[in-house]
CSV table of C-alpha atoms in Angstrom, one decimal:
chain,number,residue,atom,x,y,z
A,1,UNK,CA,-92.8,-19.9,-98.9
A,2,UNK,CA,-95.4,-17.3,-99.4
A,3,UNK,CA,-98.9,-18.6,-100.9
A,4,UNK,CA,-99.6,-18.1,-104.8
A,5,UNK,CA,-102.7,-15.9,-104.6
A,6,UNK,CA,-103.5,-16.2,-108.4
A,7,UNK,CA,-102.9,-18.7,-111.1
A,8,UNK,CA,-100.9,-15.5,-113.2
A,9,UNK,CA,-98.2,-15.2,-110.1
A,10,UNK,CA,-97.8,-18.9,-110.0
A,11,UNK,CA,-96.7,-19.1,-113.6
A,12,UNK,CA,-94.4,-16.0,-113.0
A,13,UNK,CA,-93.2,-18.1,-110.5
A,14,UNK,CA,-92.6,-21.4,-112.7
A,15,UNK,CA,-90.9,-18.6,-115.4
A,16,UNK,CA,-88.6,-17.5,-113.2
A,17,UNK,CA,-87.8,-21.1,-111.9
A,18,UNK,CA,-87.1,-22.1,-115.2
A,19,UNK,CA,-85.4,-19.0,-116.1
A,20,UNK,CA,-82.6,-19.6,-113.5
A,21,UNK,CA,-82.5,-23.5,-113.9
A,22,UNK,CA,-81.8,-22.9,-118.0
A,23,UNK,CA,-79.1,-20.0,-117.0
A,24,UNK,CA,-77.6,-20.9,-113.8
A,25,UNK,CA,-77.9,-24.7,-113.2
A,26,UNK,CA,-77.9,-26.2,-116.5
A,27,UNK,CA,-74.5,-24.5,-117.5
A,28,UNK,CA,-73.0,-25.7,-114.2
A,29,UNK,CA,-74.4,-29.3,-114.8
A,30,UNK,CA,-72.5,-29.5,-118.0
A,31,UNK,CA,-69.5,-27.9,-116.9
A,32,UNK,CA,-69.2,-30.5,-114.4
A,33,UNK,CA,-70.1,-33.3,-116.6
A,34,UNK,CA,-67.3,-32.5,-119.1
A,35,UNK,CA,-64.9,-32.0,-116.4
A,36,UNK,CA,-66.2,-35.4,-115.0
A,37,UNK,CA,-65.2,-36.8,-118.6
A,38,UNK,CA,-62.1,-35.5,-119.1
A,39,UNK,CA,-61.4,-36.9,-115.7
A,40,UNK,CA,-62.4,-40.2,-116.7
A,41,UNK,CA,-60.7,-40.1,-119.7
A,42,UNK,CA,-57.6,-39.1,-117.4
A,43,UNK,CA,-57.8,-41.7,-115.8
A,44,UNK,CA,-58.1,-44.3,-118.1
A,45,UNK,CA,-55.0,-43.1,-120.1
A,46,UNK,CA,-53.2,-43.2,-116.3
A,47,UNK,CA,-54.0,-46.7,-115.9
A,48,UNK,CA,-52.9,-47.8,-119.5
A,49,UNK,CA,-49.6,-46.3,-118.7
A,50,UNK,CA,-48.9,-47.9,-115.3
A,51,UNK,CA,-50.0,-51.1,-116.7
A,52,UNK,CA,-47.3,-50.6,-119.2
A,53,UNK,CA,-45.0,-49.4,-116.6
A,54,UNK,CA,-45.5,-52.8,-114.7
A,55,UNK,CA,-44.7,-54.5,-118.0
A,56,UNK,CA,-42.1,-52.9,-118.5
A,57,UNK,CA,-40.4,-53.8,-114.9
A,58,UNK,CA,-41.1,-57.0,-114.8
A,59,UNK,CA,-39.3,-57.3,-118.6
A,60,UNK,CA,-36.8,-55.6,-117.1
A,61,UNK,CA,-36.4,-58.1,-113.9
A,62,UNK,CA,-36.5,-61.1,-116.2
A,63,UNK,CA,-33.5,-59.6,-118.4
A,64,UNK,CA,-31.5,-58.9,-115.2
A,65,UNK,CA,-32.2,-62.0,-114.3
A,66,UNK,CA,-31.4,-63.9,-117.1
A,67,UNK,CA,-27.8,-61.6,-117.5
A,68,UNK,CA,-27.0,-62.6,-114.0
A,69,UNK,CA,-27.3,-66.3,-114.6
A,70,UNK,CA,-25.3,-65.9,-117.8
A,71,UNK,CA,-22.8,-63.9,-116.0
A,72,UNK,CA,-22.7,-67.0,-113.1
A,73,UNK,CA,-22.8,-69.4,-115.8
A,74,UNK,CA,-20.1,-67.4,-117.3
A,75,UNK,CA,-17.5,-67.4,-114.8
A,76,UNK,CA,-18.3,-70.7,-113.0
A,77,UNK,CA,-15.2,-71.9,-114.8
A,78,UNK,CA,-13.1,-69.4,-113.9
A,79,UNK,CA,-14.0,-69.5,-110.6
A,80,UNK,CA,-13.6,-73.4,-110.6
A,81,UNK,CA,-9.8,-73.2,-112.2
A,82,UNK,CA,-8.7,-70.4,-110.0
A,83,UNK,CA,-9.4,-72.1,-106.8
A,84,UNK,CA,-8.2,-75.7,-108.2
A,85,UNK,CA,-5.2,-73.6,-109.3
A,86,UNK,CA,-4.7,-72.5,-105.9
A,87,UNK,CA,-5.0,-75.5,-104.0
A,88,UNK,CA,-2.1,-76.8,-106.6
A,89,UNK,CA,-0.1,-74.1,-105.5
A,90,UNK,CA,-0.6,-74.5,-102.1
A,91,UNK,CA,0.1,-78.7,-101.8
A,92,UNK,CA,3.6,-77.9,-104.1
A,93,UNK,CA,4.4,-75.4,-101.3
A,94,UNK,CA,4.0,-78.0,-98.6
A,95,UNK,CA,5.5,-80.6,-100.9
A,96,UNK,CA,8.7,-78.4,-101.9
A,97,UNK,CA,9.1,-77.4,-97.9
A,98,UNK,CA,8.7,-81.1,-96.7
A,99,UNK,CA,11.6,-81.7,-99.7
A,100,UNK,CA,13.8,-78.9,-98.2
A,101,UNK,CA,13.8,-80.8,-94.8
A,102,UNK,CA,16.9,-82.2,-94.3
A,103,UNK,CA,17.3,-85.6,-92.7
A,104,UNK,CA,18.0,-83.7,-89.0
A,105,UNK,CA,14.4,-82.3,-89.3
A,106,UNK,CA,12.7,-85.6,-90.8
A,107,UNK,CA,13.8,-87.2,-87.5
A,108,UNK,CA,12.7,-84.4,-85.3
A,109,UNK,CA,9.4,-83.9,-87.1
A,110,UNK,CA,8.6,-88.3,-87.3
A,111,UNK,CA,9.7,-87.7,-83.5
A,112,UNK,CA,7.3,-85.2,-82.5
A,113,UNK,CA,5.0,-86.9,-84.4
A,114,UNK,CA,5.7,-90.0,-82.8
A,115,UNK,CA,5.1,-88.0,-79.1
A,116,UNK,CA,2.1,-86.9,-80.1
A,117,UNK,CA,0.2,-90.1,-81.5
A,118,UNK,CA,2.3,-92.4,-79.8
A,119,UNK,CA,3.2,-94.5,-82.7
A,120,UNK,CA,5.8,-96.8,-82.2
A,121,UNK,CA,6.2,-96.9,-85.9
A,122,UNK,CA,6.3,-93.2,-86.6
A,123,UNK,CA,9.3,-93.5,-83.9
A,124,UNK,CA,11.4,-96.0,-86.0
A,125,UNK,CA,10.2,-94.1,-89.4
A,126,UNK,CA,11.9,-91.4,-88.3
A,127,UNK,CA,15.2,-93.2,-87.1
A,128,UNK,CA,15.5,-95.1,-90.5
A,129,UNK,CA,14.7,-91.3,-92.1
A,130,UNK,CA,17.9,-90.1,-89.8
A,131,UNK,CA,20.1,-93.1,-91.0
A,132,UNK,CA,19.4,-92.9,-95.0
């Protein structure tokens, strides 16, 4: 920087300094520091709503929860009768074909029986089963 020869150029100087500080910086400065509020403000209205959003999944989670356990609660009885239901169905099926055996297959079945655990008295059950 050039030396100030007099005390006249180095207020010209200071005038000019402050001339472009008051019309090119200051105006900037501001500009930024509304844009730096709005931002702010932004920001804060962004962080309102994903706390709400947060709220308003874990609200959300609970009721699903809570429907599902209603829904379990719910059918549990169903559930309970249809498989009782079942098994019913399925011992009268082995009942009514053990019924249907005739006294031929009640012999042979005691006498297989009879083979395979070695029972002497699953042997003569079946002979008295033949003979009835």
């Amino acid at each position: 920087m050039p030396e100030v020869t007099s005390m006249q150029e180095a207020f010209q100087k200071v005038g000019e300094h402050d001339v472009a500080i008051n019309q090119n910086i200051l105006p900037r400065i501001e500009v930024l520091e509304k844009e730096h509020l709005d931002f702010k403000q932004e920001m804060t209205s962004f962080k309102a709503e994903m706390t709400n959003l947060q709220k308003g999944q874990k609200d959300v989670e609970v009721t699903v929860m809570k429907d599902g356990k209603e829904t379990r609660d719910l059918l549990k009885p169903f559930a309970d009768h249809a498989l009782k239901q079942m098994e019913f169905e399925a011992q009268a099926k082995k009942e009514i074909a053990i019924k249907k055996l005739d006294n031929k297959d009640k012999a042979t079945v005691a006498l297989y029986g009879a083979i395979g655990s070695g029972g002497i008295v699953t042997i003569i059950a079946g002979f008295m089963a033949l003979f009835k």
